Short mmCIF file of C-alpha atoms in Angstrom, two decimals:
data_model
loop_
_atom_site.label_atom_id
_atom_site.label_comp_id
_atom_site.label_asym_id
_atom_site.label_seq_id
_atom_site.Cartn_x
_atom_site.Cartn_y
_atom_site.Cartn_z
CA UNK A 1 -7.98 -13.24 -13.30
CA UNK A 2 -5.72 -11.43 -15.56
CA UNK A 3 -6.79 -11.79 -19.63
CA UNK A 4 -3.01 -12.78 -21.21
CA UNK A 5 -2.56 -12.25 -25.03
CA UNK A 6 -3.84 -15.19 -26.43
CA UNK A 7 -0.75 -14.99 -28.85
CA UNK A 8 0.96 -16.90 -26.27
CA UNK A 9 -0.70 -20.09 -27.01
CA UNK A 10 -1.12 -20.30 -30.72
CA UNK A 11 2.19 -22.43 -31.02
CA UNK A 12 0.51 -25.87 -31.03
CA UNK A 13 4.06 -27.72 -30.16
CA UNK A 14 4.43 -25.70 -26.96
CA UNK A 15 0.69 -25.15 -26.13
CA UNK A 16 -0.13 -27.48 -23.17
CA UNK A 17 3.16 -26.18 -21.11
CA UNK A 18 2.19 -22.46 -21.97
CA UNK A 19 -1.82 -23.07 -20.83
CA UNK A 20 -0.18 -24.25 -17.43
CA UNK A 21 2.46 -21.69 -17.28
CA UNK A 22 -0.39 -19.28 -17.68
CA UNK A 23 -2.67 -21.19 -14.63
CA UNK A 24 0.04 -20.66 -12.52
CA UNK A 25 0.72 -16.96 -12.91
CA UNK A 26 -3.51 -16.60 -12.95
CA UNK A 27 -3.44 -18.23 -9.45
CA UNK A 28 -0.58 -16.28 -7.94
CA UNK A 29 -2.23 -12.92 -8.87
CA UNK A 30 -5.55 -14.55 -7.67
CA UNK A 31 -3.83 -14.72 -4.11
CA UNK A 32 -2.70 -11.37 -4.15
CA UNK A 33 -5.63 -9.81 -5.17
CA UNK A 34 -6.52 -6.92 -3.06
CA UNK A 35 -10.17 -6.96 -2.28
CA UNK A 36 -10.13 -10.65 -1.18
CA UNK A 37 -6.44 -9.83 1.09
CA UNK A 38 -8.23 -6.98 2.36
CA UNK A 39 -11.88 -8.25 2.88
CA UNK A 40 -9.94 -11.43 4.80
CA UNK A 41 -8.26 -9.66 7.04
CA UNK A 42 -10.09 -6.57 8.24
CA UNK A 43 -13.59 -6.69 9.27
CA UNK A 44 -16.54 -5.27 10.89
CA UNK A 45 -18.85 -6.63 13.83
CA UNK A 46 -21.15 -3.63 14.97
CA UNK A 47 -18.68 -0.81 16.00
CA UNK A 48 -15.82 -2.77 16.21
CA UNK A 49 -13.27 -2.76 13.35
CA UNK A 50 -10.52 -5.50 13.28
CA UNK A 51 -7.63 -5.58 11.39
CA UNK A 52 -5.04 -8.85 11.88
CA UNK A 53 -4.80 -8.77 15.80
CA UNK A 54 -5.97 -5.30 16.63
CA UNK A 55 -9.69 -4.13 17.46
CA UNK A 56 -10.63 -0.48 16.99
CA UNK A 57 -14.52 0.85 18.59
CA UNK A 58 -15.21 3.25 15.68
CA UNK A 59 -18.13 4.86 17.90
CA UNK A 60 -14.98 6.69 19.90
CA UNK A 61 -13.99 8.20 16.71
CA UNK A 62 -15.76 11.80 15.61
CA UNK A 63 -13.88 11.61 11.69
CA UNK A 64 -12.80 8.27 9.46
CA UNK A 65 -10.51 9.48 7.00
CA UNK A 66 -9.02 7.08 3.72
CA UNK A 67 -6.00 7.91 2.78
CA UNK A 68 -3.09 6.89 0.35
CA UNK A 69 -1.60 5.65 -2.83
CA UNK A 70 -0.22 3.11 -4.99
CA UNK A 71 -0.85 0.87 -8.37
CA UNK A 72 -3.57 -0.98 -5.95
CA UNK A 73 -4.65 2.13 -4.50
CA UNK A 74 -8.29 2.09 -6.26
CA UNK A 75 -8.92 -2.03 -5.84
CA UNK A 76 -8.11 -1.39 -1.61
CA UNK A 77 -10.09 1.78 -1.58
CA UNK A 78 -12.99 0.06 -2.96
CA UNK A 79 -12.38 -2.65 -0.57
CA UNK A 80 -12.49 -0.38 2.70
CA UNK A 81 -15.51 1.11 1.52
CA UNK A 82 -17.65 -2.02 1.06
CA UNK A 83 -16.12 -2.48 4.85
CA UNK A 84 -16.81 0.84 6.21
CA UNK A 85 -19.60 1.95 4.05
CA UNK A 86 -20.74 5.49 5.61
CA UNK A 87 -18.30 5.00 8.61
CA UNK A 88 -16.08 6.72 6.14
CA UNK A 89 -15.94 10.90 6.59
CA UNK A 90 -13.82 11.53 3.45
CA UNK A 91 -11.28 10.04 1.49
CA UNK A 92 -8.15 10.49 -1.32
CA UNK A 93 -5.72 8.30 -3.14
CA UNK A 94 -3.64 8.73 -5.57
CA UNK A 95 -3.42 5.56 -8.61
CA UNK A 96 -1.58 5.14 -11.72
CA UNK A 97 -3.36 6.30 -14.54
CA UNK A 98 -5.90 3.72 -16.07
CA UNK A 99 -5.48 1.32 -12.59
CA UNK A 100 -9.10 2.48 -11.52
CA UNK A 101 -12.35 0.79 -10.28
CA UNK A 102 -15.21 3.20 -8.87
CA UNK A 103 -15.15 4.48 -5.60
CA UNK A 104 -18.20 6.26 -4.05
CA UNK A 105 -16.81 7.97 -0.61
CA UNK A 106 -12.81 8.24 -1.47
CA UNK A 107 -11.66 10.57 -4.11
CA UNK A 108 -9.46 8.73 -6.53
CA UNK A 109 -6.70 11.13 -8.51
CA UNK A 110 -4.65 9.73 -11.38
CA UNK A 111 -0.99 10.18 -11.43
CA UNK A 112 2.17 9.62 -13.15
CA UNK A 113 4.66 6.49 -12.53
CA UNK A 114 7.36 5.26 -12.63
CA UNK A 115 8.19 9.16 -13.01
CA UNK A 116 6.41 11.51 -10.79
CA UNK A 117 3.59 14.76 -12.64
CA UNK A 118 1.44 17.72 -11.72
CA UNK A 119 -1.34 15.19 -10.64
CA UNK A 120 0.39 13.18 -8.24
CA UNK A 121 1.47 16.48 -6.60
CA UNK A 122 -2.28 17.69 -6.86
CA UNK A 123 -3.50 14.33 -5.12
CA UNK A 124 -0.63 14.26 -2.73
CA UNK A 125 -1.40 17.92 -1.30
CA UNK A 126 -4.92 16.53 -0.95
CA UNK A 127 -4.47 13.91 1.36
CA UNK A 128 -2.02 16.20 3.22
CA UNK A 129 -5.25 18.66 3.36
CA UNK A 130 -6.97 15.77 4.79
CA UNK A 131 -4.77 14.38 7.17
CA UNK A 132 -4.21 17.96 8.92
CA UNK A 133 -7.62 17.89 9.60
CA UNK A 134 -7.45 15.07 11.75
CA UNK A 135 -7.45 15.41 15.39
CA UNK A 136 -7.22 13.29 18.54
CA UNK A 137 -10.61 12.01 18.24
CA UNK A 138 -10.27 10.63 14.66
CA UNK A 139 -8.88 8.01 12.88
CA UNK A 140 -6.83 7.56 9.79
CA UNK A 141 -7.04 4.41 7.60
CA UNK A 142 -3.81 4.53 5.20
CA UNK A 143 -3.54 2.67 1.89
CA UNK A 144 -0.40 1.58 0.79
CA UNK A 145 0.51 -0.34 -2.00
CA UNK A 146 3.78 -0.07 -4.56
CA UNK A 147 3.79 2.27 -6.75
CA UNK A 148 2.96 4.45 -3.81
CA UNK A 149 6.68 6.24 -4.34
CA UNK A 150 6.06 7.93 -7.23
CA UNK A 151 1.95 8.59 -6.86
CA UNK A 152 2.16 10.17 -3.79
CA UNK A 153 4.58 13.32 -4.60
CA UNK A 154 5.17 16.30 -2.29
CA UNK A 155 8.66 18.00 -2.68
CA UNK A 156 10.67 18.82 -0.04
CA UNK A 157 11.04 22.65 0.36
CA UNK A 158 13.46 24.41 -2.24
CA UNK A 159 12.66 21.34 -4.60
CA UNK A 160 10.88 20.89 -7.58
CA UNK A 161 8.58 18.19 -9.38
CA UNK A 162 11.18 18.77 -12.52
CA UNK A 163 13.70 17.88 -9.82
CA UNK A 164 11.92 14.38 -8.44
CA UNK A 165 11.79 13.83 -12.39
CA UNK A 166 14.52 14.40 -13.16
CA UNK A 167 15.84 12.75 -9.94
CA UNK A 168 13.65 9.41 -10.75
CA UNK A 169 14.62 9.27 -14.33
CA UNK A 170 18.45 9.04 -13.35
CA UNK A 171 18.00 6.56 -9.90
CA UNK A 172 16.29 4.12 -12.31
CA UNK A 173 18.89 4.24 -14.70
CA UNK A 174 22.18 3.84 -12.55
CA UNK A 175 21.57 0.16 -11.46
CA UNK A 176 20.67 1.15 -7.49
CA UNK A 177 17.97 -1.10 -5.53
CA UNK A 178 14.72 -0.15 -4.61
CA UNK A 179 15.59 0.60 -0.75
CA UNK A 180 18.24 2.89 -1.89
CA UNK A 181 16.11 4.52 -4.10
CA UNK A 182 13.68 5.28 -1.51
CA UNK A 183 16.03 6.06 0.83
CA UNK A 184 16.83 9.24 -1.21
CA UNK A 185 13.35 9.57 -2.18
CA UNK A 186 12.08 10.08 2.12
CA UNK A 187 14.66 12.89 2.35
CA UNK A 188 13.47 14.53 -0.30
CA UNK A 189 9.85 14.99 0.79
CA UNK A 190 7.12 16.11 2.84
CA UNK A 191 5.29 12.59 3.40
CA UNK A 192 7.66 9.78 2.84
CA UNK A 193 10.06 7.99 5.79
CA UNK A 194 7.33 8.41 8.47
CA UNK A 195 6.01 12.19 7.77
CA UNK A 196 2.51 11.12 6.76
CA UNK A 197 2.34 9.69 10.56
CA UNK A 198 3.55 13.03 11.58
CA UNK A 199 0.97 14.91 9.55
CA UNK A 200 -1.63 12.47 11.07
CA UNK A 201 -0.78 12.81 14.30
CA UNK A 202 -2.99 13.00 16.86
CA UNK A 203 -4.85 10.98 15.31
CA UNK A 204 -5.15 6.82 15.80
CA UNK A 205 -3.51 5.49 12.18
CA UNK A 206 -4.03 2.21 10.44
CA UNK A 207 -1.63 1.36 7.36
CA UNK A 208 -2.71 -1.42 5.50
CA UNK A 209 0.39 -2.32 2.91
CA UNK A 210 0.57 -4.67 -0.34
CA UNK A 211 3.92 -5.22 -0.24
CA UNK A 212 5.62 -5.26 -3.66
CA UNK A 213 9.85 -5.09 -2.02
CA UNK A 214 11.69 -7.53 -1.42
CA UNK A 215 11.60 -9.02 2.46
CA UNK A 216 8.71 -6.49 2.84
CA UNK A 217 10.68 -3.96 4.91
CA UNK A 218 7.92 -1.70 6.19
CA UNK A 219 9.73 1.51 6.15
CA UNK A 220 11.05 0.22 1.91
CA UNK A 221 7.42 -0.05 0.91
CA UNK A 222 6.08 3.46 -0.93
CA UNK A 223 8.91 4.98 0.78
CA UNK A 224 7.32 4.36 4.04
CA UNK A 225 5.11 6.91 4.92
CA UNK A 226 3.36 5.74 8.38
CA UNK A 227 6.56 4.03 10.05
CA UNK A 228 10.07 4.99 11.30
CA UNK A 229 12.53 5.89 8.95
CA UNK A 230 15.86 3.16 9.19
CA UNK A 231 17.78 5.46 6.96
CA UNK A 232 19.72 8.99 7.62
CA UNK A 233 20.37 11.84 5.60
CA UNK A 234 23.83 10.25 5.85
CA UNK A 235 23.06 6.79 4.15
CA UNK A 236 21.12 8.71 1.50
CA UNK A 237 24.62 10.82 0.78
CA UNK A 238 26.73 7.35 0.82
CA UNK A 239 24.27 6.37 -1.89
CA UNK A 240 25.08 9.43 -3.69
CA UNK A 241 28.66 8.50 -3.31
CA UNK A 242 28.51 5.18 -4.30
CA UNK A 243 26.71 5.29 -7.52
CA UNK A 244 28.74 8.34 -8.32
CA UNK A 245 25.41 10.60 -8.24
CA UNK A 246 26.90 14.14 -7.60
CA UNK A 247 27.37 15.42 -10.59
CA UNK A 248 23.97 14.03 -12.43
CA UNK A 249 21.29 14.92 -9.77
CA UNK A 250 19.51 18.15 -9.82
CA UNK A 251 21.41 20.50 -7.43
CA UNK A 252 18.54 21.27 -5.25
CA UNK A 253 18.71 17.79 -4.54
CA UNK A 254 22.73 17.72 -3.15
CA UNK A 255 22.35 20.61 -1.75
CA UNK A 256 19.60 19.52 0.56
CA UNK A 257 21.00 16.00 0.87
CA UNK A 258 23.90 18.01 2.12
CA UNK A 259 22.81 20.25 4.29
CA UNK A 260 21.17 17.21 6.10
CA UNK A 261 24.25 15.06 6.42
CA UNK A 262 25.13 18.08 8.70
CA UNK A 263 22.57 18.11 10.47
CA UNK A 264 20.92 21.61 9.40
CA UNK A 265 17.18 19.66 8.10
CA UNK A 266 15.28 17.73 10.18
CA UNK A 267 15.76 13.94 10.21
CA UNK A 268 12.83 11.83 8.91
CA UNK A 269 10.78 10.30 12.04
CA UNK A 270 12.49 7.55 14.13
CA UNK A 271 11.67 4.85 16.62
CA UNK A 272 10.20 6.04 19.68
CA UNK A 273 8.99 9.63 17.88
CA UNK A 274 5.68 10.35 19.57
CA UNK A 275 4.10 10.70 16.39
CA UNK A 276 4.28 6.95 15.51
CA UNK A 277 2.87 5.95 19.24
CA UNK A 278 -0.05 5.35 17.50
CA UNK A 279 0.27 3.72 14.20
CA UNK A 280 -0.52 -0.13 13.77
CA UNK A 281 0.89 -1.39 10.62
CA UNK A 282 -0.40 -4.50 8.67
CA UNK A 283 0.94 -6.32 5.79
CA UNK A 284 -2.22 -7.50 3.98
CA UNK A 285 -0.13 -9.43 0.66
CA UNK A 286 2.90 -9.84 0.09
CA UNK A 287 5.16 -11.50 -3.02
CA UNK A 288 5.65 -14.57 -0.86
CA UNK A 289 1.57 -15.23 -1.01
CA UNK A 290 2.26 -15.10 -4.30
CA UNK A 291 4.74 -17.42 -4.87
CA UNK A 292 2.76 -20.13 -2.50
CA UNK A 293 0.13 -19.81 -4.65
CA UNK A 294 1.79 -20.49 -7.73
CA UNK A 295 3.75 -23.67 -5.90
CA UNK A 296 0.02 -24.52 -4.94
CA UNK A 297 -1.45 -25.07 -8.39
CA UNK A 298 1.58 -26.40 -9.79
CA UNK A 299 1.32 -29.18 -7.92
CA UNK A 300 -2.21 -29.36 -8.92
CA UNK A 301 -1.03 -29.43 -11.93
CA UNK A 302 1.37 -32.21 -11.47
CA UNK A 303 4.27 -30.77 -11.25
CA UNK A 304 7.42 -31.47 -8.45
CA UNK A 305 7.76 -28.02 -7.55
CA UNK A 306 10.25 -26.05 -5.30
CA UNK A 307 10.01 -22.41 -3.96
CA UNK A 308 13.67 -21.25 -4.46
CA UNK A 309 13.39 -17.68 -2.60
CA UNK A 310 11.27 -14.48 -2.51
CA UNK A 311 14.49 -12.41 -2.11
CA UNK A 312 15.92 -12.89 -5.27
CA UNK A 313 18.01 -9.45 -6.43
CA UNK A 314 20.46 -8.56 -8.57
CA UNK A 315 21.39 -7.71 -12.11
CA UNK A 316 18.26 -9.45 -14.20
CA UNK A 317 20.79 -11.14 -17.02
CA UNK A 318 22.45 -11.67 -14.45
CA UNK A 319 19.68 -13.60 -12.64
CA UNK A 320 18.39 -15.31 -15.69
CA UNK A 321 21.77 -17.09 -16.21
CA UNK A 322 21.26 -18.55 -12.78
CA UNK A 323 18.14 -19.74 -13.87
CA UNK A 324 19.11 -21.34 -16.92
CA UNK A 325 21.97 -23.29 -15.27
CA UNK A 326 18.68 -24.35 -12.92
CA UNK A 327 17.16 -25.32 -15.66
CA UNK A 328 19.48 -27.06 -16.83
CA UNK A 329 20.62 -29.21 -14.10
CA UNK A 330 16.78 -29.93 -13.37
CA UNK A 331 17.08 -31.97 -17.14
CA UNK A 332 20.69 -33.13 -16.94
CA UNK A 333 20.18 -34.89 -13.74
CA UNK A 334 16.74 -34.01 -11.73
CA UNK A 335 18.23 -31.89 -8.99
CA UNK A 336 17.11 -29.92 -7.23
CA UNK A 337 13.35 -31.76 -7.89
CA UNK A 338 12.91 -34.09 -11.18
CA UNK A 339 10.52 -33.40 -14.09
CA UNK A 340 8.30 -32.16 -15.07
CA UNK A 341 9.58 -29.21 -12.41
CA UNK A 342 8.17 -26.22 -11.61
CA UNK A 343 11.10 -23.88 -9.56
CA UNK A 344 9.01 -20.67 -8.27
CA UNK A 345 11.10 -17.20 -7.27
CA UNK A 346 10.29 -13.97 -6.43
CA UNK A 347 11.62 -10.63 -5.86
CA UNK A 348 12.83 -7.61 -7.82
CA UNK A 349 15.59 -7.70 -10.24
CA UNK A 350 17.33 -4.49 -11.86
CA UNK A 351 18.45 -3.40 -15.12
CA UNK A 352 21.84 -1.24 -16.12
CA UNK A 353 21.15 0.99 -19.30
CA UNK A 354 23.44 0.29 -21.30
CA UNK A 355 21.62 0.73 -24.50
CA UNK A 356 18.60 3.18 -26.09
CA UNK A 357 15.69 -0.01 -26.59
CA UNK A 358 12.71 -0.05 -24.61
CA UNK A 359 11.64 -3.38 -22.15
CA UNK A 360 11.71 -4.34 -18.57
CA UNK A 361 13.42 -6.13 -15.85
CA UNK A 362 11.13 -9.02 -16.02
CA UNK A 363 11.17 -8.85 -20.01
CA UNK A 364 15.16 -8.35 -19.84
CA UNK A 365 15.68 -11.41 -17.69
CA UNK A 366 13.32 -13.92 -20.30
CA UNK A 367 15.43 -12.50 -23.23
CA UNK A 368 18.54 -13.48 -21.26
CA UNK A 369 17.64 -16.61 -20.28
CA UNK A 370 16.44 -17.32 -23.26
CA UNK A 371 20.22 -17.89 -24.98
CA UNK A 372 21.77 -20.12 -22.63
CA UNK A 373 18.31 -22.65 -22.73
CA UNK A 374 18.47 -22.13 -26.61
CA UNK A 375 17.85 -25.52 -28.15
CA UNK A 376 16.64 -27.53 -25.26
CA UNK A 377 13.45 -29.13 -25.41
CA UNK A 378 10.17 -28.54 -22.96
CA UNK A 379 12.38 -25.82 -20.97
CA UNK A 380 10.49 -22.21 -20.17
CA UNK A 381 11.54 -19.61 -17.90
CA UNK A 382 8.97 -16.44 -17.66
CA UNK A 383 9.47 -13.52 -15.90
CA UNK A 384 5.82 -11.67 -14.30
CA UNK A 385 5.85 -8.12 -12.86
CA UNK A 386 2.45 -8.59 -10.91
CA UNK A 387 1.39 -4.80 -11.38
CA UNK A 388 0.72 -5.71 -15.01
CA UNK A 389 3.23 -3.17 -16.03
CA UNK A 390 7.10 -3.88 -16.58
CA UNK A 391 8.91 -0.66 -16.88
CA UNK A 392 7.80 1.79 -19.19
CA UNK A 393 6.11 -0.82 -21.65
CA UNK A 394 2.45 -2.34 -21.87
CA UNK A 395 3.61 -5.64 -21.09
CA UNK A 396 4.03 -7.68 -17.71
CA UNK A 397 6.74 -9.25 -18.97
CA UNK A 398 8.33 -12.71 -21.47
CA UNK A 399 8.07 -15.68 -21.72
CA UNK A 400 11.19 -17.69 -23.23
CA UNK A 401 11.67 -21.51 -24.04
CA UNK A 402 14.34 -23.30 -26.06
CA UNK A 403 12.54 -22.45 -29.26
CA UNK A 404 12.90 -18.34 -28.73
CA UNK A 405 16.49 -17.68 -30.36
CA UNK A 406 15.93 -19.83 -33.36
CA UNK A 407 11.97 -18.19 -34.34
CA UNK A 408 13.82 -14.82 -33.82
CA UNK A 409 16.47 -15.80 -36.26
CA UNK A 410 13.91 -16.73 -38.84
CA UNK A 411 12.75 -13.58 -38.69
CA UNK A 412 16.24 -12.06 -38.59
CA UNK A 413 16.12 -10.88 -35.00
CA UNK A 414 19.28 -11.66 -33.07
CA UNK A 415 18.76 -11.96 -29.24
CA UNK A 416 22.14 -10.97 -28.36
CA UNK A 417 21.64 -7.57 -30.12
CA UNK A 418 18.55 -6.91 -28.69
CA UNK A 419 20.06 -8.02 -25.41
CA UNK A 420 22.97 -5.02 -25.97
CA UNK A 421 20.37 -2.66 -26.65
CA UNK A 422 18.33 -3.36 -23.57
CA UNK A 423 15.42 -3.79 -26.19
CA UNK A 424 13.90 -6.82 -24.90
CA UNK A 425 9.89 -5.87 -25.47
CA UNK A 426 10.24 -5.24 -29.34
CA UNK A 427 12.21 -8.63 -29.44
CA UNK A 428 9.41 -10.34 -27.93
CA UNK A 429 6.75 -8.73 -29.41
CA UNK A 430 7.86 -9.60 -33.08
CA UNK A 431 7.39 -13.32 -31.47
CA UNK A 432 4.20 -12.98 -29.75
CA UNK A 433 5.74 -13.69 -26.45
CA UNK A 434 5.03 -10.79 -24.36
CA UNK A 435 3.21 -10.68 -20.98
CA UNK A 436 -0.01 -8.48 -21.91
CA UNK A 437 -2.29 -8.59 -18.97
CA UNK A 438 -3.70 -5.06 -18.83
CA UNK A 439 -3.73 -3.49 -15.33
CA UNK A 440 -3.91 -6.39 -12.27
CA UNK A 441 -4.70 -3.64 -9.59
CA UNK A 442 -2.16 -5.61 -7.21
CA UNK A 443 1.23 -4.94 -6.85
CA UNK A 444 3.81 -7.43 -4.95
CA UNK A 445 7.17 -7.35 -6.76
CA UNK A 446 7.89 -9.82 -9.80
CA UNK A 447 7.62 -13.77 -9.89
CA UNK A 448 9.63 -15.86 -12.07
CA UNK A 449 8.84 -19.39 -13.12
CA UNK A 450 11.45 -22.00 -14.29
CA UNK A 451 9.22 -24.82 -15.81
CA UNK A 452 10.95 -28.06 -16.79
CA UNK A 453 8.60 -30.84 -18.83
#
């Protein structure tokens, strides 16, 4: 269970809600937790290894190889080996920096994220070195988990890490989604969009996935390295053109985007590609396990509670004033469910820089939310980035209730401002209302909790 900053529940007038609110989120990460996903869906008998529906004889296999990456990277390595044991030939994955747990077989290397460094590209061209030595009579077991986009880093040819840098830095400040990011992103490199299946191939591959986007499209998740590639060199150009791109990404990057809209690169992998023949892909947690969890002990809790939608997108002050007006109703008149309520939503929001302060999505949409709800009584909306991380900050998110605007005013802190500035986390932290769980070593998207007493 995560350890939350027990500065969230010294305010005795709001400390009963704020215990539950903090149950809630402890259950949903509980769920999602990737040892007990992994351990409860892949097992071994003898020989015979099933994952989900699929049985594999490991005594027709000469070499087991472990590869990946992602923020859950180390906690589903260590997961596989406790399965596999000495089954297990060799092994690498790349993980954020500080999101270990010790690993025996499979080499875990450190790397940079959100944006790309040297040691991601180090770990990267080690599971490449790895997968090319698979043949025929091998098998690859591939850990995937979010995250995975910017930990596992091998530049196209003619591009540089300072390019995916510099590239990452400006596709997470112009407002685009995470499957158009990563759209860009597989034509850009050497393993995303279905080229770590290609480097694999001959070999029999198993992808195992914590899904942390939206819907859990297979080929959106890390940039989908095992599985056909939906997107062309020609969406990743209208991209380009619709965010106005050109003239801010490095030119290596146009150029090859380009050169591929013509048809002069090879396309990333696509249905029916022999090299994918043999790849079985399984989705071992999701943000919708999640969410169920957190509806679960709400109602243990006693609450009337409602899953509104996993798929929730969009702008994240944006979002939040949909929540408020959900909150709300909820008091006004007891739709959609009565109190005490507990509405559950999941998903990924996005954030527009418009100023220079430092916060999240997650932490951006409680500091929203937290103006229109100003003044009302036993009302909370919280925003959770499950990873434990929301944007470049410590913190997994806010939490905001009708008291938030006026404490920040006592201490002459003006939400709106902050709002302007996009400087959400030092807003929060002056109020003791950040998220600060430390690394969860999961990673399935955000979940945001409307709690009505």
């Amino acid at each position: 269970m995560a350890s939350f900053d027990p500065r969230l529940l010294r305010d005795t007038a709001t400390r009963s809600q704020r215990r539950k609110a903090v149950d809630i989120m402890n259950a949903a990460l509980e769920a999602v937790d990737p040892i007990k996903a992994i351990r409860h869906q892949v097992r071994l008998d003898d020989d015979i290894l099933t994952v989900g529906g699929r049985a594999y004889d490991l005594s027709r296999y000469q070499d087991i190889y472990v590869v990946g990456g992602g923020k859950a990277g180390s906690s589903m390595a260590l997961a596989i080996e406790q399965i596999l044991g000495d089954h297990i030939t060799a092994g690498s994955v790349n993980v954020k920096y500080g999101y270990t747990r010790p690993a025996e077989i499979i080499q875990l290397h450190e790397a940079g994220h959100p944006l790309p460094d040297e040691e991601g590209v180090k770990g990267t061209e080690a599971i490449i070195r790895l997968l090319k030595r698979a043949t025929k009579d091998d098998l690859v077991i591939c850990l995937i988990s979010g995250g995975g986009s910017a930990l596992m880093v091998a530049p196209a040819e003619g591009i540089t890490l300072a390019d995916m840098e510099a590239f990452t830095q400006v596709m997470l400040s112009c407002g685009a989604t995470i499957n158009e990011i990563n759209a860009l992103r597989k034509h850009c490199s050497r393993v995303k969009g279905g080229q770590m299946a290609r480097l694999a191939y001959p070999a029999d591959l198993i992808a195992l996935l914590l899904s942390d986007v939206v819907g859990s499209p297979l080929d959106v998740i890390a940039s989908g390295p095992t599985v056909a590639d939906t997107s062309t060199f020609a969406d990743a150009w209208g991209i380009v053109e619709r965010y106005g791109l050109e003239g801010q990404l490095p030119a290596s990057i146009v150029e090859r985007l380009r050169q591929g809209r013509k048809g002069k690169v090879t396309e990333t992998p696509k249905p029916g590609e022999p090299a994918l023949e043999e790849v079985y892909t399984h989705v071992v947690a999701s943000n919708e396990i999640a969410a169920q969890a957190a509806v679960k002990e709400a109602k243990r809790q006693g609450f009337n509670t409602l899953l509104l939608s996993t798929f929730v997108e969009g702008e994240a002050r944006e979002v939040a004033q949909v929540l408020a007006a959900i909150a709300k109703e909820i008091r006004h008149s007891g739709r959609p469910i009565p109190p005490p309520a507990c509405v559950v939503a999941g998903g990924e929001t996005t954030v527009t820089l418009l100023g220079e302060g430092k916060g999240g999505r997650n932490q951006e949409l409680a500091l929203a939310a937290a103006i229109p709800i100003a003044g009302l009584e036993d009302v909370m909306i919280i925003g959770l980035a499950t990873d434990g991380t929301d944007g470049p900050t410590d913190a997994a998110g806010a939490l905001a209730d009708g008291t938030t605007v006026a404490r920040a005013e006592e201490l002459s802190l003006s939400a709106q401002k902050h709002l302007m500035d996009n400087d959400s986390y030092h807003f929060f932290e002056a109020l003791g209302d950040l998220l600060i769980t430390g690394p969860t070593n999961t990673n399935v998207n955000d979940l945001i909790l409307v709690l009505v007493t």
